[in-house]
Amino acid sequence: MLSSRVRNLQESATLKINATVNRLKQEGKVIYNLTAGEPDFAPSDAAKAAVIEAVNKNQSKYTPTPGIPELRELIAKKTNAQQSSLNHPWKAAQVVVTNGGKQAIFDSVFSLIDEGDEVLFSSPYWLSYPEMVKAAGGTSVILKTTADSEYQLTPKDLEAAITPKTKLFIINSPSNPTGALYSKHTLQALGEVLEKHPQVWILSDEIYDLIEFEPGTWCSFLEACPNLQSRTITVNGLSKSGAMTGWRVGWSVAPDHMTSALIALQGHSTSGICSLSQAAAIARLKQPAILFEPQVKEYLHRRNLALEVLRKSAKIDVYEPKGAFYLFVDCKKVLTGNQDANGFAERLLQEAQVAVVSGVDFGAPTCIRLSFATDESTLLQGCERLVAFIHSLS
Ligand SMILES: Cc1ncc(COP(=O)(O)O)c(C=O)c1O
């Protein structure tokens, strides 16, 4: 008999839809796939060359559990640049390199949460948060946000939700799935609430940090709330900004005792991440951030093209994302009876050959998520077919 922890876990909705898309493609169908949770760009030439060099130099041994020292240094430097208001800049020893940002989040949740502890985050949420909390034996307390309030949590909502059992607050900006982005001012207001509750840790998931559509609007949580450094874990990685999803490079930056716990956990589970990926990460992080700008411009261009098409339909409500590479679309006006976005997404795929991710697993049952991390032609045709499908429903 499997443990109750794994018995209750849900299969990832994004992986499920991708399996259906692949099956339909194998049957010879043309599918307009807007489900991608990863960039359609290639890693930088410098990162690729570094992998090849590492292979040729036989860099094939175990690496230290928390990562190669040079890489930890570079991550501390990047984080300190984004959190310049800290009184105590991070040291390399407070960095743990993980198998993607996912492992950093999973291990943080596992390190903090005991049976019955509460973890707060807002919906729509990244679908792995509740599953990770469940796996650790905790309880997710989900605070609903809507497009009307820019999918932002208010300090009042946060204050009202904190109880003596609250152990962790997770914040994700820019957000997957909505593309919402918290301003420095709002983060400060949330930070003021959190300062009053010293038992609450904060995990700031900053995996989409570089993908902001108005330069200078994104702010790291600790840049806004430096007083919370002693109980904040910053999670980031190169999956999105380095276009290196498959190379699995993420990290946590956290206070000493939390870092020790994370290293212990990783030491007994995965050990240090792939040596070749670390070589790529070192090369990538040595490159100036400005190199990423053309990709952000391309995402912005695609976002605007897609918005133009989707806004032709008054029957859907489309949120204009401020960062990341997703469009979150509310279809409630066209859902009938008890239908939720699962049924809608299934019909859209079968009848219009457009693949999107249902919002049900993101905690937004009337919404769908479209990714614009795909080529312009697929994106435009997919959006046009979606609009035509919606009109065919009435
Ligand atoms: C919000 C968010 N956090 C974390 C991750 C994890 O990224 P990875 O493990 O690929 O680095 C993802 C990936 O889709 C994400 O969307």
XYZ file of C-alpha atoms and ligand atoms in Angstrom:
410
model
C 0.000 0.000 0.000
C 1.363 3.412 -0.952
C 1.793 6.023 1.763
C -1.143 8.361 2.326
C 1.127 11.244 1.335
C 1.641 10.030 -2.226
C -1.836 8.526 -2.562
C -3.301 12.001 -2.258
C -1.004 13.716 -4.744
C -2.535 14.991 -7.991
C -0.847 14.390 -11.298
C 0.406 17.674 -12.754
C -2.287 19.118 -15.071
C 0.324 20.477 -17.435
C 1.978 17.079 -17.817
C -1.434 15.468 -18.347
C -2.436 17.840 -21.153
C 0.946 17.416 -22.802
C 0.428 13.654 -22.886
C -2.939 14.175 -24.670
C -1.365 16.636 -27.122
C 1.371 14.130 -27.954
C -1.182 11.374 -28.507
C -3.221 13.550 -30.880
C -0.082 14.555 -32.776
C 0.854 10.905 -33.166
C -2.582 10.338 -34.682
C -1.570 12.925 -37.307
C -3.616 15.880 -36.004
C -2.265 19.438 -36.201
C -2.421 20.897 -32.701
C -1.975 24.563 -31.791
C -0.164 23.984 -28.540
C -0.340 26.919 -26.120
C 0.502 24.955 -22.985
C 4.270 25.462 -22.813
C 5.648 26.325 -19.403
C 9.087 26.860 -20.833
C 10.843 29.267 -23.194
C 11.044 28.353 -26.856
C 14.506 29.948 -27.002
C 17.818 28.067 -26.821
C 20.335 28.446 -23.991
C 23.063 31.018 -24.698
C 26.074 29.961 -26.803
C 28.296 30.577 -23.798
C 26.246 28.161 -21.680
C 26.307 25.514 -24.416
C 30.069 25.881 -24.933
C 30.626 25.532 -21.186
C 28.798 22.184 -21.143
C 30.887 20.864 -24.021
C 34.074 22.023 -22.351
C 33.043 20.416 -19.063
C 32.375 17.119 -20.862
C 35.761 17.235 -22.556
C 37.477 18.031 -19.279
C 35.822 15.020 -17.665
C 33.961 17.079 -15.111
C 32.001 13.992 -14.252
C 32.495 13.558 -10.518
C 30.151 14.344 -7.642
C 30.064 18.040 -6.833
C 29.536 19.477 -3.330
C 25.884 19.036 -2.265
C 25.080 22.784 -2.198
C 26.851 23.433 -5.512
C 30.223 24.364 -6.994
C 31.694 27.296 -4.973
C 32.075 29.550 -8.039
C 28.408 29.078 -8.914
C 27.265 29.808 -5.342
C 29.365 33.004 -5.447
C 27.734 34.118 -8.702
C 24.238 33.406 -7.346
C 24.953 35.361 -4.150
C 26.201 38.246 -6.313
C 23.102 38.207 -8.529
C 20.797 38.058 -5.512
C 22.619 40.869 -3.717
C 22.302 43.049 -6.826
C 18.519 42.485 -6.767
C 18.326 42.946 -2.983
C 20.626 45.930 -2.591
C 18.804 47.281 0.459
C 19.801 44.336 2.691
C 21.853 45.203 5.765
C 23.660 41.869 5.510
C 24.398 40.926 1.911
C 24.136 37.204 1.241
C 27.250 35.067 1.329
C 27.922 32.159 -1.054
C 27.553 29.830 1.952
C 23.859 30.768 2.143
C 23.132 29.523 -1.378
C 22.015 25.988 -2.247
C 21.982 25.007 -5.921
C 19.036 22.705 -6.591
C 17.514 20.604 -9.379
C 15.400 23.463 -10.674
C 13.536 25.994 -8.591
C 11.070 23.197 -7.894
C 13.450 21.313 -5.626
C 14.302 24.502 -3.728
C 10.588 25.075 -3.039
C 9.868 21.448 -2.195
C 12.825 21.200 0.204
C 11.928 24.537 1.851
C 8.354 23.413 2.435
C 9.612 20.073 3.732
C 12.124 21.760 6.045
C 9.546 24.075 7.609
C 6.232 22.284 7.710
C 5.046 19.868 10.365
C 1.734 18.034 10.390
C -1.069 20.607 10.713
C 1.005 23.716 9.982
C -0.649 26.219 7.682
C 0.871 27.578 4.483
C -0.628 30.719 2.967
C -0.618 31.652 -0.694
C -2.992 33.336 -3.088
C -4.997 31.820 -5.917
C -4.562 31.517 -8.842
C -1.376 29.699 -7.743
C 1.364 27.651 -9.322
C -0.126 24.185 -9.189
C 2.742 22.523 -7.344
C 2.372 24.616 -4.158
C -0.660 22.793 -2.715
C 0.742 19.391 -3.657
C 4.063 20.138 -1.961
C 2.273 21.341 1.165
C 0.155 18.189 1.145
C 3.249 16.001 0.755
C 4.785 17.665 3.803
C 1.626 17.090 5.877
C 0.658 20.763 6.010
C -2.569 22.582 5.221
C -2.820 25.083 2.370
C -4.756 28.240 3.187
C -5.634 29.812 -0.122
C -6.488 33.482 -0.473
C -8.544 34.214 -3.550
C -7.525 37.112 -5.777
C -9.247 38.296 -8.946
C -8.383 40.192 -12.096
C -10.312 43.195 -10.729
C -7.653 43.603 -8.071
C -4.809 42.787 -10.502
C -4.545 39.323 -8.909
C -2.879 40.994 -5.926
C -3.248 40.099 -2.301
C -4.093 43.006 -0.030
C -2.445 43.505 3.388
C -5.920 43.221 4.913
C -6.529 39.780 3.328
C -3.134 38.605 4.488
C -3.607 39.875 8.041
C -7.020 38.212 8.319
C -5.643 34.839 7.181
C -2.675 34.565 9.554
C -3.285 32.319 12.566
C -0.924 30.957 15.249
C -0.574 27.870 13.015
C 0.665 29.868 9.995
C 4.223 28.812 9.349
C 4.901 29.900 5.779
C 3.696 32.468 3.262
C 4.541 31.856 -0.403
C 4.586 34.738 -2.861
C 5.266 34.453 -6.596
C 5.909 37.551 -8.692
C 5.733 37.679 -11.672
C 3.124 34.990 -11.300
C 2.483 31.732 -13.047
C -0.352 31.463 -14.144
C -1.566 35.100 -14.222
C 1.488 37.190 -15.114
C 0.584 39.568 -12.263
C 3.464 41.457 -10.715
C 3.662 43.060 -7.268
C 4.981 46.624 -7.008
C 7.591 47.511 -4.411
C 4.959 49.544 -2.588
C 2.523 46.613 -2.276
C 5.300 44.256 -1.185
C 6.228 46.736 1.540
C 2.621 46.848 2.734
C 2.501 43.025 2.882
C 5.873 43.059 4.661
C 4.487 45.358 7.362
C 1.841 42.747 8.138
C 4.384 39.911 8.172
C 6.671 41.835 10.537
C 3.966 41.544 13.196
C 3.981 37.718 12.985
C 7.467 36.423 13.751
C 6.487 32.736 13.424
C 5.782 33.145 9.689
C 8.497 32.377 7.147
C 8.334 33.822 3.645
C 9.229 32.001 0.450
C 9.563 34.346 -2.502
C 9.424 32.430 -5.775
C 11.227 34.729 -8.231
C 11.726 32.270 -11.092
C 10.298 34.771 -13.653
C 12.343 37.694 -12.278
C 13.735 38.973 -15.577
C 10.500 38.761 -17.558
C 8.818 42.103 -16.819
C 7.068 44.121 -19.519
C 7.601 47.573 -18.077
C 11.264 47.929 -17.227
C 11.895 48.613 -13.563
C 8.513 47.421 -12.276
C 9.630 44.075 -10.848
C 11.026 44.104 -7.335
C 12.536 41.279 -5.320
C 10.613 40.670 -2.088
C 13.631 41.338 0.148
C 14.478 44.532 -1.734
C 11.119 45.834 -0.543
C 11.204 44.178 2.898
C 14.851 43.909 4.033
C 13.774 43.612 7.679
C 12.410 40.145 6.925
C 15.746 38.725 5.781
C 16.130 36.458 8.827
C 13.010 34.467 7.805
C 12.857 34.755 4.026
C 13.917 32.191 1.432
C 14.418 33.531 -2.087
C 14.011 30.921 -4.809
C 15.172 31.453 -8.355
C 16.887 29.593 -11.197
C 17.826 29.560 -14.851
C 14.913 27.560 -16.255
C 13.067 30.604 -17.556
C 15.671 33.368 -17.799
C 18.388 31.013 -19.062
C 16.056 28.954 -21.285
C 17.522 25.918 -19.535
C 14.462 24.058 -18.204
C 15.871 20.619 -18.962
C 19.237 21.357 -17.419
C 17.590 21.745 -13.998
C 19.337 24.656 -12.346
C 17.583 26.409 -9.492
C 18.587 27.664 -6.078
C 17.604 28.937 -2.676
C 19.188 31.837 -0.827
C 18.326 31.719 2.849
C 19.542 32.355 6.423
C 22.263 30.045 7.771
C 20.179 27.569 9.779
C 17.638 27.164 6.977
C 20.452 26.646 4.485
C 21.961 23.950 6.742
C 18.618 22.132 6.805
C 18.270 22.380 3.026
C 21.784 21.026 2.503
C 21.102 18.112 4.870
C 17.886 17.245 3.035
C 19.483 17.488 -0.394
C 22.523 15.527 0.783
C 20.276 12.564 1.558
C 18.075 12.851 -1.526
C 19.578 14.100 -4.785
C 23.089 15.283 -3.740
C 24.651 18.098 -5.775
C 23.019 18.752 -9.146
C 24.507 17.627 -12.477
C 28.088 18.920 -12.835
C 27.551 19.839 -16.508
C 24.495 21.942 -15.722
C 26.479 23.791 -13.100
C 29.166 24.578 -15.704
C 26.424 25.993 -17.955
C 24.988 28.024 -15.096
C 28.377 29.544 -14.271
C 28.815 30.622 -17.894
C 25.266 31.988 -18.073
C 25.510 33.973 -14.863
C 28.768 35.553 -16.004
C 26.920 37.021 -18.983
C 25.357 40.464 -18.500
C 21.600 40.447 -17.800
C 21.135 42.829 -20.746
C 21.659 39.875 -23.103
C 18.235 38.683 -22.045
C 16.480 41.856 -23.212
C 15.749 40.727 -26.802
C 13.875 37.700 -25.405
C 11.758 39.923 -23.148
C 11.007 42.202 -26.119
C 9.928 39.177 -28.118
C 7.641 37.982 -25.296
C 6.145 41.468 -25.068
C 5.570 41.598 -28.826
C 3.807 38.226 -28.751
C 1.777 39.198 -25.689
C 0.471 42.268 -27.492
C -0.355 40.349 -30.672
C -2.269 37.726 -28.703
C -4.107 40.331 -26.629
C -5.251 42.072 -29.795
C -6.812 38.870 -31.118
C -8.350 37.721 -27.835
C -9.886 41.112 -27.119
C -11.999 40.789 -30.265
C -14.283 38.592 -28.178
C -16.419 40.240 -25.529
C -17.276 36.798 -24.175
C -13.951 36.241 -22.463
C -12.058 38.416 -20.000
C -8.345 38.578 -20.640
C -5.935 39.842 -18.005
C -2.989 41.812 -19.372
C 0.088 40.150 -17.873
C 2.826 42.388 -16.505
C 5.473 39.667 -16.567
C 6.179 35.936 -17.214
C 4.833 34.441 -20.468
C 1.228 33.462 -19.807
C -2.192 34.878 -20.622
C -4.897 34.109 -18.115
C -8.355 34.131 -19.630
C -11.629 33.964 -17.723
C -14.247 32.018 -19.683
C -17.054 32.133 -17.113
C -19.442 33.901 -19.495
C -19.387 30.927 -21.872
C -19.425 28.109 -19.330
C -22.821 26.521 -18.920
C -24.367 24.905 -15.847
C -21.732 23.230 -13.710
C -19.152 23.160 -16.462
C -15.662 24.201 -15.427
C -12.571 25.004 -17.448
C -11.547 21.314 -17.598
C -14.484 20.506 -19.849
C -13.993 23.698 -21.822
C -10.274 23.004 -22.421
C -11.063 19.425 -23.429
C -13.641 20.555 -26.021
C -11.309 23.297 -27.282
C -8.656 20.671 -27.891
C -10.937 18.101 -29.510
C -13.007 20.525 -31.617
C -10.607 23.377 -32.421
C -7.248 21.617 -31.932
C -6.068 24.310 -29.512
C -4.304 23.078 -26.373
C -4.432 25.272 -23.266
C -4.159 24.489 -19.552
C -7.360 24.532 -17.523
C -7.361 26.879 -14.541
C -8.945 24.243 -12.278
C -5.574 23.052 -10.979
C -4.423 26.642 -10.526
C -7.369 27.284 -8.200
C -9.283 29.295 -10.826
C -11.991 26.933 -12.157
C -13.449 29.258 -14.807
C -10.119 30.262 -16.358
C -7.653 28.890 -18.868
C -3.931 29.590 -19.241
C -2.345 30.241 -22.639
C 1.412 30.405 -23.035
C 3.072 32.805 -25.445
C 6.398 31.022 -25.162
C 5.722 29.702 -28.618
C 6.230 30.861 -32.199
C 4.118 33.732 -33.484
C 2.237 31.732 -36.078
C 1.105 28.998 -33.644
C 0.184 31.651 -31.095
C -1.875 33.742 -33.503
C -3.653 30.800 -35.091
C -4.311 29.309 -31.665
C -5.832 32.569 -30.379
C -7.928 33.053 -33.524
C -9.251 29.514 -33.280
C -10.067 30.046 -29.616
C -12.072 33.179 -30.428
C -13.877 31.383 -33.281
C -14.611 28.412 -30.995
C -16.117 30.692 -28.362
C -18.363 32.333 -30.936
C -19.469 28.959 -32.208
C -20.770 28.130 -28.737
C -23.624 30.642 -28.809
C 5.987 29.700 -10.450
C 7.005 28.663 -10.705
N 7.859 28.365 -9.728
C 8.807 27.429 -9.890
C 8.924 26.729 -11.073
C 9.974 25.668 -11.157
O 10.864 25.839 -12.162
P 12.050 24.828 -12.428
O 11.981 23.748 -11.426
O 11.875 24.343 -13.806
O 13.287 25.662 -12.258
C 8.043 26.991 -12.120
C 8.101 26.225 -13.377
O 7.208 26.188 -14.172
C 7.068 27.993 -11.936
O 6.202 28.309 -12.910
